[in-house]
CSV table of C-alpha atoms and ligand atoms in Angstrom, one decimal:
chain,number,residue,atom,x,y,z
A,266,UNK,CA,131.5,278.9,166.3
A,267,UNK,CA,127.7,279.0,166.5
A,268,UNK,CA,126.0,278.7,169.9
A,269,UNK,CA,126.4,275.6,172.0
A,270,UNK,CA,122.7,274.9,171.5
A,271,UNK,CA,123.3,274.7,167.7
A,272,UNK,CA,125.7,271.8,167.9
A,273,UNK,CA,123.7,270.1,170.6
A,274,UNK,CA,120.6,270.3,168.5
A,275,UNK,CA,122.3,269.2,165.3
A,276,UNK,CA,123.6,266.1,167.1
A,277,UNK,CA,120.2,265.3,168.6
A,278,UNK,CA,118.6,265.4,165.1
A,279,UNK,CA,121.3,263.2,163.7
A,280,UNK,CA,120.9,260.7,166.6
A,281,UNK,CA,117.1,260.5,165.9
A,282,UNK,CA,117.8,260.0,162.2
A,283,UNK,CA,120.1,257.1,163.0
A,284,UNK,CA,117.4,255.4,165.2
A,285,UNK,CA,119.5,256.1,168.3
A,286,UNK,CA,121.5,253.0,167.7
A,287,UNK,CA,125.3,252.3,167.1
A,288,UNK,CA,128.3,254.5,167.4
A,289,UNK,CA,128.9,257.5,165.0
A,290,UNK,CA,132.6,258.0,164.6
A,291,UNK,CA,133.8,261.4,163.4
A,292,UNK,CA,137.5,262.0,162.4
A,293,UNK,CA,138.9,265.5,162.3
A,294,UNK,CA,141.3,266.4,159.6
A,295,UNK,CA,145.0,266.3,160.3
A,296,UNK,CA,147.9,268.6,159.5
A,297,UNK,CA,149.4,267.8,156.1
A,298,UNK,CA,153.1,268.3,155.4
A,299,UNK,CA,154.2,270.3,152.3
A,300,UNK,CA,157.8,269.1,152.1
A,301,UNK,CA,158.7,268.0,155.7
A,302,UNK,CA,156.7,267.1,158.8
A,303,UNK,CA,156.7,270.5,160.5
A,304,UNK,CA,156.1,272.6,157.4
A,305,UNK,CA,152.4,272.1,156.8
A,306,UNK,CA,149.6,273.3,154.5
A,307,UNK,CA,147.1,275.6,156.2
A,308,UNK,CA,144.9,273.5,158.4
A,309,UNK,CA,141.3,273.1,157.3
A,310,UNK,CA,138.9,271.2,159.5
A,311,UNK,CA,136.7,268.5,158.0
A,312,UNK,CA,133.3,270.1,157.2
A,313,UNK,CA,131.1,267.5,158.8
A,314,UNK,CA,133.2,267.7,162.0
A,315,UNK,CA,132.8,271.5,161.9
A,316,UNK,CA,129.0,271.1,161.4
A,317,UNK,CA,128.4,268.9,164.4
A,318,UNK,CA,131.2,270.2,166.7
A,319,UNK,CA,132.5,273.5,165.4
A,320,UNK,CA,136.0,272.7,166.7
A,321,UNK,CA,138.9,273.9,164.6
A,322,UNK,CA,141.7,271.6,165.7
A,323,UNK,CA,143.6,268.8,164.0
A,324,UNK,CA,144.0,265.3,165.3
A,325,UNK,CA,140.9,264.9,167.3
A,326,UNK,CA,138.0,262.5,166.9
A,327,UNK,CA,134.5,262.2,168.3
A,328,UNK,CA,132.1,259.4,169.0
A,329,UNK,CA,128.4,259.9,169.4
A,330,UNK,CA,127.7,256.7,171.2
A,331,UNK,CA,123.9,256.2,170.6
A,332,UNK,CA,123.8,252.9,172.5
A,333,UNK,CA,125.3,254.4,175.7
A,334,UNK,CA,123.8,257.9,175.1
A,335,UNK,CA,127.1,259.8,175.4
A,336,UNK,CA,129.2,262.0,173.2
A,337,UNK,CA,133.0,261.8,173.7
A,338,UNK,CA,135.7,263.9,172.1
A,339,UNK,CA,139.1,262.3,171.9
A,340,UNK,CA,142.1,264.7,171.8
A,341,UNK,CA,145.0,266.0,173.7
A,342,UNK,CA,145.8,269.4,175.3
A,343,UNK,CA,149.1,270.9,174.1
A,344,UNK,CA,152.2,269.4,175.6
A,345,UNK,CA,154.7,271.7,177.3
A,346,UNK,CA,156.9,271.2,174.2
A,347,UNK,CA,154.2,272.3,171.9
A,348,UNK,CA,153.4,275.3,174.1
A,349,UNK,CA,157.0,276.4,173.8
A,350,UNK,CA,156.7,276.6,170.1
A,351,UNK,CA,153.1,277.6,169.6
A,352,UNK,CA,152.2,279.6,172.7
A,353,UNK,CA,149.1,279.3,174.8
A,354,UNK,CA,146.0,278.3,172.8
A,355,UNK,CA,142.4,277.9,173.8
A,356,UNK,CA,142.1,274.6,175.8
A,357,UNK,CA,140.5,271.7,174.0
A,358,UNK,CA,138.4,271.2,177.0
A,359,UNK,CA,137.0,274.8,176.6
A,360,UNK,CA,136.3,274.2,172.9
A,361,UNK,CA,134.5,271.0,173.7
A,362,UNK,CA,132.3,272.8,176.3
A,363,UNK,CA,131.4,275.4,173.7
A,364,UNK,CA,130.4,272.5,171.4
A,365,UNK,CA,128.2,271.1,174.3
A,366,UNK,CA,130.4,268.1,174.9
A,367,UNK,CA,131.4,267.4,178.5
A,368,UNK,CA,133.3,264.1,178.1
A,369,UNK,CA,136.8,264.3,176.7
A,370,UNK,CA,139.4,261.6,176.7
A,371,UNK,CA,143.0,261.5,175.4
A,372,UNK,CA,143.4,260.7,171.7
A,373,UNK,CA,145.2,257.4,172.5
A,374,UNK,CA,142.0,256.2,174.2
A,375,UNK,CA,140.0,256.2,170.9
A,376,UNK,CA,141.5,252.9,169.8
A,377,UNK,CA,140.5,251.1,173.0
A,378,UNK,CA,137.0,252.7,172.9
A,379,UNK,CA,136.4,251.4,169.3
A,380,UNK,CA,138.0,248.0,170.2
A,381,UNK,CA,135.6,247.5,173.1
A,382,UNK,CA,132.6,248.5,171.0
A,383,UNK,CA,133.7,246.0,168.3
A,384,UNK,CA,134.2,243.2,170.8
A,385,UNK,CA,130.5,243.7,171.8
A,386,UNK,CA,129.5,243.5,168.1
A,387,UNK,CA,128.3,247.1,168.1
A,388,UNK,CA,128.0,248.9,164.8
A,389,UNK,CA,130.5,251.6,164.2
A,390,UNK,CA,129.3,254.0,161.5
A,391,UNK,CA,131.8,256.2,159.7
A,392,UNK,CA,131.9,258.6,156.7
A,393,UNK,CA,134.1,258.2,153.6
A,394,UNK,CA,137.6,259.2,154.5
A,395,UNK,CA,139.5,261.4,152.0
A,396,UNK,CA,142.7,262.2,153.8
A,397,UNK,CA,145.2,259.3,153.5
A,398,UNK,CA,146.0,259.5,157.3
A,399,UNK,CA,142.3,259.0,158.1
A,400,UNK,CA,142.1,256.0,155.8
A,401,UNK,CA,145.1,254.5,157.6
A,402,UNK,CA,143.5,255.3,161.0
A,403,UNK,CA,140.2,253.7,160.1
A,404,UNK,CA,142.0,250.6,158.8
A,405,UNK,CA,143.9,250.4,162.1
A,406,UNK,CA,140.9,251.1,164.3
A,407,UNK,CA,138.6,248.6,162.6
A,408,UNK,CA,141.3,246.0,161.8
A,409,UNK,CA,140.4,246.0,158.1
A,410,UNK,CA,142.5,246.5,154.9
A,411,UNK,CA,142.1,249.8,153.1
A,412,UNK,CA,140.0,248.3,150.3
A,413,UNK,CA,137.4,247.0,152.9
A,414,UNK,CA,136.7,250.4,154.4
A,415,UNK,CA,132.9,250.5,154.1
A,416,UNK,CA,131.4,253.9,155.0
A,417,UNK,CA,127.9,253.7,156.4
A,418,UNK,CA,125.3,254.6,153.9
A,419,UNK,CA,122.7,255.4,156.6
A,420,UNK,CA,125.2,257.8,158.3
A,421,UNK,CA,126.0,259.5,155.0
A,422,UNK,CA,122.3,259.9,154.2
A,423,UNK,CA,121.5,261.3,157.6
A,424,UNK,CA,124.3,263.8,157.4
A,425,UNK,CA,123.4,264.9,153.9
A,426,UNK,CA,119.7,265.3,154.8
A,427,UNK,CA,120.7,267.6,157.6
A,428,UNK,CA,123.6,269.6,156.0
A,429,UNK,CA,121.8,270.1,152.7
A,430,UNK,CA,119.1,272.2,154.3
A,431,UNK,CA,120.8,275.4,155.4
A,432,UNK,CA,119.9,277.1,158.7
A,433,UNK,CA,119.4,280.9,158.7
A,434,UNK,CA,122.7,281.4,160.5
A,435,UNK,CA,124.5,279.4,157.8
A,436,UNK,CA,122.9,281.5,155.0
A,437,UNK,CA,124.1,284.5,156.8
A,438,UNK,CA,127.7,283.2,156.9
A,439,UNK,CA,127.4,282.4,153.1
A,440,UNK,CA,126.2,285.9,152.5
A,441,UNK,CA,129.2,287.3,154.5
A,442,UNK,CA,131.5,285.3,152.1
A,443,UNK,CA,129.6,286.6,149.1
A,444,UNK,CA,129.8,290.2,150.3
A,445,UNK,CA,133.6,289.9,150.5
A,446,UNK,CA,133.7,288.0,147.2
A,447,UNK,CA,131.9,290.9,145.5
A,448,UNK,CA,134.7,293.2,146.5
A,449,UNK,CA,137.2,290.6,145.2
A,450,UNK,CA,135.5,290.6,141.8
A,451,UNK,CA,135.1,294.3,141.6
A,452,UNK,CA,138.8,294.8,142.4
A,453,UNK,CA,139.7,292.4,139.6
A,454,UNK,CA,137.5,294.3,137.1
A,455,UNK,CA,139.0,297.7,138.3
A,456,UNK,CA,142.6,296.6,138.0
A,457,UNK,CA,142.6,294.6,134.8
A,458,UNK,CA,144.4,296.2,131.9
A,459,UNK,CA,146.6,295.0,129.0
A,460,UNK,CA,150.2,294.1,130.0
A,461,UNK,CA,149.3,292.8,133.5
A,462,UNK,CA,149.9,289.2,134.5
A,463,UNK,CA,147.0,287.0,135.5
A,464,UNK,CA,148.8,286.3,138.8
A,465,UNK,CA,148.8,290.1,139.6
A,466,UNK,CA,145.0,290.1,139.4
A,467,UNK,CA,144.8,286.8,141.4
A,468,UNK,CA,147.1,288.4,144.1
A,469,UNK,CA,144.8,291.4,144.4
A,470,UNK,CA,141.8,289.1,144.9
A,471,UNK,CA,143.5,287.1,147.6
A,472,UNK,CA,144.7,290.3,149.4
A,473,UNK,CA,141.1,291.4,149.8
A,474,UNK,CA,140.1,288.1,151.3
A,475,UNK,CA,143.1,288.0,153.6
A,476,UNK,CA,142.4,291.6,154.8
A,477,UNK,CA,139.2,290.3,156.3
A,478,UNK,CA,140.8,287.2,157.8
A,479,UNK,CA,139.3,285.0,155.2
A,480,UNK,CA,140.9,282.5,152.9
A,481,UNK,CA,139.9,281.4,149.5
A,482,UNK,CA,137.2,278.7,149.2
A,483,UNK,CA,139.2,277.2,146.3
A,484,UNK,CA,142.2,278.2,144.3
A,485,UNK,CA,141.0,281.2,142.1
A,486,UNK,CA,140.7,280.7,138.4
A,487,UNK,CA,141.9,283.9,136.8
A,488,UNK,CA,142.6,283.3,133.2
A,489,UNK,CA,142.5,284.5,129.7
A,490,UNK,CA,142.1,280.8,128.7
A,491,UNK,CA,138.6,280.5,130.1
A,492,UNK,CA,138.0,277.6,127.8
A,493,UNK,CA,140.0,275.4,130.2
A,494,UNK,CA,137.4,274.6,132.8
A,495,UNK,CA,139.6,274.5,135.9
A,496,UNK,CA,142.6,276.4,134.7
A,497,UNK,CA,145.0,277.2,137.5
A,498,UNK,CA,147.9,278.6,135.5
A,499,UNK,CA,148.2,282.3,136.1
A,500,UNK,CA,151.3,283.3,134.2
A,501,UNK,CA,149.8,284.8,131.0
A,502,UNK,CA,150.1,288.5,130.2
A,503,UNK,CA,146.7,290.1,129.6
A,504,UNK,CA,146.3,291.3,126.0
A,505,UNK,CA,143.9,293.6,124.4
A,506,UNK,CA,141.1,291.7,122.7
A,507,UNK,CA,141.1,288.9,125.3
A,508,UNK,CA,138.5,288.1,128.0
A,509,UNK,CA,139.3,287.4,131.6
A,510,UNK,CA,137.4,284.7,133.3
A,511,UNK,CA,137.5,285.1,137.1
A,512,UNK,CA,136.1,282.3,139.2
A,513,UNK,CA,136.9,283.3,142.8
A,514,UNK,CA,135.2,282.8,146.2
A,515,UNK,CA,136.3,283.1,149.8
A,516,UNK,CA,135.8,281.1,152.9
A,517,UNK,CA,134.8,282.8,156.2
A,518,UNK,CA,136.7,281.9,159.4
A,519,UNK,CA,133.8,279.7,160.3
A,520,UNK,CA,134.3,277.7,157.1
A,521,UNK,CA,131.4,278.8,154.8
A,522,UNK,CA,132.1,279.4,151.1
A,523,UNK,CA,131.1,281.5,148.1
A,524,UNK,CA,131.6,280.6,144.5
A,525,UNK,CA,131.3,283.4,142.0
A,526,UNK,CA,132.4,283.8,138.3
A,527,UNK,CA,132.4,286.9,136.1
A,528,UNK,CA,133.9,287.2,132.7
A,529,UNK,CA,134.9,290.6,131.3
A,530,UNK,CA,137.1,292.1,128.6
A,531,UNK,CA,140.8,293.1,129.1
A,532,UNK,CA,139.8,296.2,127.2
A,533,UNK,CA,137.2,298.7,128.7
A,534,UNK,CA,134.6,297.4,126.2
A,535,UNK,CA,133.5,294.0,124.9
A,536,UNK,CA,134.2,293.4,121.2
A,537,UNK,CA,131.1,292.6,119.1
A,538,UNK,CA,132.0,288.9,119.1
A,539,UNK,CA,132.6,288.8,122.9
A,540,UNK,CA,129.3,290.7,123.5
A,541,UNK,CA,127.3,288.4,121.3
A,542,UNK,CA,128.5,285.2,123.1
A,543,UNK,CA,128.3,286.9,126.5
A,544,UNK,CA,124.6,287.7,125.9
A,545,UNK,CA,124.0,284.0,125.1
A,546,UNK,CA,125.5,282.9,128.4
A,547,UNK,CA,123.7,285.7,130.3
A,548,UNK,CA,120.3,284.7,128.7
A,549,UNK,CA,120.9,281.0,129.7
A,550,UNK,CA,121.9,282.2,133.2
A,551,UNK,CA,118.7,284.3,133.6
A,552,UNK,CA,116.5,281.5,132.1
A,553,UNK,CA,118.0,278.8,134.4
A,554,UNK,CA,117.7,281.1,137.5
A,555,UNK,CA,114.0,281.8,136.8
A,556,UNK,CA,113.2,278.0,137.0
A,557,UNK,CA,114.6,277.6,140.5
A,558,UNK,CA,112.1,276.5,143.2
A,559,UNK,CA,111.4,273.6,145.4
A,560,UNK,CA,110.1,270.6,143.6
A,561,UNK,CA,112.0,271.3,140.4
A,562,UNK,CA,114.5,268.7,139.3
A,563,UNK,CA,117.9,270.3,138.8
A,564,UNK,CA,118.7,268.1,135.9
A,565,UNK,CA,115.8,269.7,134.1
A,566,UNK,CA,117.2,273.2,134.9
A,567,UNK,CA,120.5,272.1,133.5
A,568,UNK,CA,118.9,270.9,130.3
A,569,UNK,CA,116.9,274.1,130.0
A,570,UNK,CA,120.1,276.1,130.2
A,571,UNK,CA,121.6,273.8,127.5
A,572,UNK,CA,118.6,274.5,125.3
A,573,UNK,CA,118.9,278.3,125.8
A,574,UNK,CA,122.7,278.1,125.1
A,575,UNK,CA,122.0,276.0,121.9
A,576,UNK,CA,119.3,278.4,120.7
A,577,UNK,CA,121.7,281.3,121.2
A,578,UNK,CA,124.5,279.5,119.4
A,579,UNK,CA,122.2,278.6,116.5
A,580,UNK,CA,121.2,282.3,116.3
A,581,UNK,CA,124.9,283.3,116.1
A,582,UNK,CA,125.6,280.6,113.5
A,583,UNK,CA,127.9,278.4,115.6
A,584,UNK,CA,125.2,275.7,115.7
A,585,UNK,CA,122.4,274.7,113.3
A,586,UNK,CA,119.2,272.7,113.2
A,587,UNK,CA,116.7,272.7,116.0
A,588,UNK,CA,117.8,273.5,119.6
A,589,UNK,CA,115.7,270.7,121.1
A,590,UNK,CA,117.1,268.1,118.7
A,591,UNK,CA,120.7,269.4,119.3
A,592,UNK,CA,120.3,269.0,123.1
A,593,UNK,CA,118.7,265.6,122.6
A,594,UNK,CA,121.7,264.6,120.6
A,595,UNK,CA,124.1,266.1,123.2
A,596,UNK,CA,125.6,268.4,120.5
A,597,UNK,CA,125.6,271.3,122.9
A,598,UNK,CA,128.4,269.6,124.8
A,599,UNK,CA,130.9,271.0,122.2
A,600,UNK,CA,130.4,274.3,124.0
A,601,UNK,CA,129.0,273.4,127.5
A,602,UNK,CA,130.8,270.3,128.7
A,603,UNK,CA,130.1,270.6,132.4
A,604,UNK,CA,127.2,270.8,134.8
A,605,UNK,CA,125.0,273.8,135.5
A,606,UNK,CA,125.8,273.9,139.2
A,607,UNK,CA,126.3,272.2,142.5
A,608,UNK,CA,125.4,272.4,146.2
A,609,UNK,CA,127.4,274.9,148.2
A,610,UNK,CA,127.9,275.6,151.9
A,611,UNK,CA,130.8,274.5,154.2
A,612,UNK,CA,132.4,273.2,151.0
A,613,UNK,CA,132.5,275.0,147.7
A,614,UNK,CA,131.1,271.7,146.2
A,615,UNK,CA,129.2,271.0,149.3
A,616,UNK,CA,129.6,267.5,150.8
A,617,UNK,CA,131.4,266.2,147.7
A,618,UNK,CA,133.4,264.0,150.0
A,619,UNK,CA,130.2,262.1,151.0
A,620,UNK,CA,129.5,261.0,147.5
A,621,UNK,CA,127.7,262.5,144.5
A,622,UNK,CA,125.1,259.7,144.6
A,623,UNK,CA,123.9,260.9,148.0
A,624,UNK,CA,124.4,264.6,147.6
A,625,UNK,CA,123.5,265.4,144.0
A,626,UNK,CA,121.3,262.4,143.4
A,627,UNK,CA,119.2,259.9,145.5
A,628,UNK,CA,118.3,256.3,145.3
A,629,UNK,CA,115.0,257.3,143.6
A,630,UNK,CA,116.7,259.8,141.3
A,631,UNK,CA,120.0,258.1,140.5
A,632,UNK,CA,122.6,259.5,138.1
A,633,UNK,CA,121.7,257.3,135.2
A,634,UNK,CA,123.4,259.2,132.5
A,635,UNK,CA,127.2,258.8,132.0
A,636,UNK,CA,127.3,260.5,128.6
A,637,UNK,CA,129.8,263.4,128.1
A,638,UNK,CA,128.3,266.5,129.7
A,639,UNK,CA,125.7,264.9,131.9
A,640,UNK,CA,128.3,262.8,133.6
A,641,UNK,CA,129.8,266.1,135.0
A,642,UNK,CA,126.5,267.3,136.4
A,643,UNK,CA,127.1,267.1,140.1
A,644,UNK,CA,123.5,267.9,141.0
A,645,UNK,CA,120.5,266.4,139.3
A,646,UNK,CA,117.9,265.7,142.0
A,647,UNK,CA,114.7,267.5,142.9
A,648,UNK,CA,115.3,270.7,144.8
A,649,UNK,CA,114.0,271.4,148.3
A,650,UNK,CA,113.6,274.7,150.2
A,651,UNK,CA,116.8,275.3,152.1
A,652,UNK,CA,119.2,274.0,149.4
A,653,UNK,CA,122.0,276.4,148.5
A,654,UNK,CA,123.5,276.0,145.0
A,655,UNK,CA,125.3,277.6,142.2
A,656,UNK,CA,124.0,278.4,138.7
A,657,UNK,CA,127.0,278.6,136.3
A,658,UNK,CA,126.3,278.2,132.6
A,659,UNK,CA,129.1,278.8,130.2
A,660,UNK,CA,130.4,278.5,126.7
A,661,UNK,CA,133.9,277.1,126.3
A,662,UNK,CA,135.9,276.8,123.1
A,663,UNK,CA,138.3,273.9,123.5
A,664,UNK,CA,140.6,273.5,120.5
A,665,UNK,CA,141.4,269.8,121.2
A,666,UNK,CA,137.7,269.0,121.3
A,667,UNK,CA,136.9,271.0,118.2
A,668,UNK,CA,139.7,269.2,116.3
A,669,UNK,CA,138.8,265.7,117.6
A,670,UNK,CA,135.1,265.9,116.9
A,671,UNK,CA,135.5,267.6,113.5
A,672,UNK,CA,137.9,264.7,112.5
A,673,UNK,CA,135.2,262.3,113.7
A,674,UNK,CA,132.5,264.1,111.8
A,675,UNK,CA,130.7,264.3,115.1
A,676,UNK,CA,127.5,266.3,115.4
A,677,UNK,CA,128.0,267.6,111.8
A,678,UNK,CA,124.2,268.2,111.6
A,679,UNK,CA,124.3,270.6,114.5
A,680,UNK,CA,127.7,272.2,114.5
A,681,UNK,CA,129.1,274.8,112.0
A,682,UNK,CA,132.7,273.8,112.1
A,683,UNK,CA,133.7,276.4,109.6
A,684,UNK,CA,132.7,279.2,112.0
A,685,UNK,CA,133.8,277.4,115.1
A,686,UNK,CA,137.3,277.0,113.8
A,687,UNK,CA,137.7,280.7,113.8
A,688,UNK,CA,137.0,280.8,117.5
A,689,UNK,CA,139.5,278.1,118.6
A,690,UNK,CA,141.5,280.6,120.7
A,691,UNK,CA,138.5,282.6,122.0
A,692,UNK,CA,138.6,281.0,125.5
A,693,UNK,CA,135.4,280.8,127.5
A,694,UNK,CA,132.7,282.7,129.3
A,695,UNK,CA,131.0,281.7,132.5
A,696,UNK,CA,128.6,283.5,134.8
A,697,UNK,CA,128.1,282.1,138.3
A,698,UNK,CA,126.0,283.1,141.3
A,699,UNK,CA,124.7,281.4,144.4
A,700,UNK,CA,121.1,280.8,145.3
A,701,UNK,CA,118.9,279.7,148.1
A,702,UNK,CA,116.0,277.5,147.1
A,703,UNK,CA,112.6,278.5,148.5
A,704,UNK,CA,109.1,276.9,148.3
A,705,UNK,CA,107.9,279.2,145.6
A,706,UNK,CA,111.1,280.4,144.0
A,707,UNK,CA,114.6,281.4,145.0
A,708,UNK,CA,116.7,284.1,146.7
A,709,UNK,CA,119.9,285.1,145.1
A,710,UNK,CA,122.4,285.3,147.9
A,711,UNK,CA,124.8,288.1,148.7
A,712,UNK,CA,124.8,291.6,147.1
A,713,UNK,CA,124.1,291.9,143.4
A,714,UNK,CA,127.4,291.8,141.6
A,715,UNK,CA,127.4,293.5,138.2
A,716,UNK,CA,126.7,291.1,135.4
A,717,UNK,CA,125.3,292.8,132.3
A,718,UNK,CA,127.5,294.0,129.5
A,719,UNK,CA,126.3,297.6,130.1
A,720,UNK,CA,127.1,297.5,133.8
A,721,UNK,CA,130.5,295.9,133.3
A,722,UNK,CA,131.5,298.4,130.7
A,723,UNK,CA,130.3,301.2,132.8
A,724,UNK,CA,132.4,299.9,135.7
A,725,UNK,CA,135.6,299.2,133.7
A,726,UNK,CA,138.1,302.0,134.0
A,727,UNK,CA,139.3,303.7,130.8
A,728,UNK,CA,143.1,303.5,130.7
B,990,LIG,N1,134.8,277.2,141.5
B,990,LIG,C1,134.6,275.9,141.0
B,990,LIG,C2,133.2,275.7,140.5
B,990,LIG,O1,132.6,276.7,140.0
B,990,LIG,O2,132.6,274.7,140.5
B,991,MN,MN1,130.8,276.5,141.0
B,992,MN,MN1,133.1,278.7,140.5
């Protein structure tokens, strides 16, 4: 947890942003069963609950009652039965005091509290629920069917405005996650050799995080099929001539994430074809990074990366024509189907539960474009100092897409299908790092993780 003052101050800023009116209802996450009630997935607190209260405990709720100027946490201390099975834990009362909340009530009292507020026609603001149990709870508390659950836009916008601007202590947590993630990535590069299974590399990555009492920020992508964007299969045997795409990040005990990707050969050295394509991605990465600063629209950075990727692919003969025209026509999406990056913080895709239209875009800068490629750009709005985001350009060879678009004669003026067909099984290359936006530029977060062909080859062990 951060200091009591941190949570107190954050709630004060939120109250002001909400005009000191209404009730702000926060629901914690619950335990989720794997295969029966008592066998649960590891508990992860809701990130907004963590941000304003810092309390890591399931089945609690909080109300910031702006009309009555009080903050109440609803939850129960462990029963004697629970104590028998789980042992003594820090009291909820103590956790609440650390969060600067003096008033606690039993969880059962939440329903009555909300019922009284509703009977007085007071506005109850809540955020979009994503756990089914919380959808049911909201439906019960507010006496509305599921489909009428209407999260409060003002509440969402106030939370986003606050959470998207990272405090120094949050940056420092993210950098802790990045320091550990660097070790995870270096271990993967050291260990990799032909004959190993992808899951052996993934296990070594997870071991390093676990040794520091950290979890993963998301299931690692460790694959020789890097062309599949979120590939979670890890049963392939690494073969000479293949690339490994490793997208792994960890989560600190306080809940902050890192999100790093490196792509490297199974062999000690890149092949000529691998090196050529890798340099294109690296060039796009460097070009995109250099554009980062407050006031720049992230969509423009994305399109700049698309331009650099297209030019590189034209130079290598995968594409043809003029890069500007190819990007205008959307032809680059044969190779770069996703977005350049996203916000990061307490969530690897920070605040994704609150809605892309509020986090990655605004009412003034809405996501207008639903075309293939741009529709997957999670972040498009103008950047502000304090934002933390990823830059992650990539080139992905997707056999199904190549076959489909060739059959449709799509982008024939821009794509050299003859050459492309020889790369159907090449996989994919992504390079991803995390950045803090500053007024006049950016700061790359965490220690520098080797990225160039030369550095990766120098680091890879001969076997
Ligand atoms: N690790 C998922 C992503 O890069 O967005
Ligand atoms: Mn990412
Ligand atoms: Mn990633």
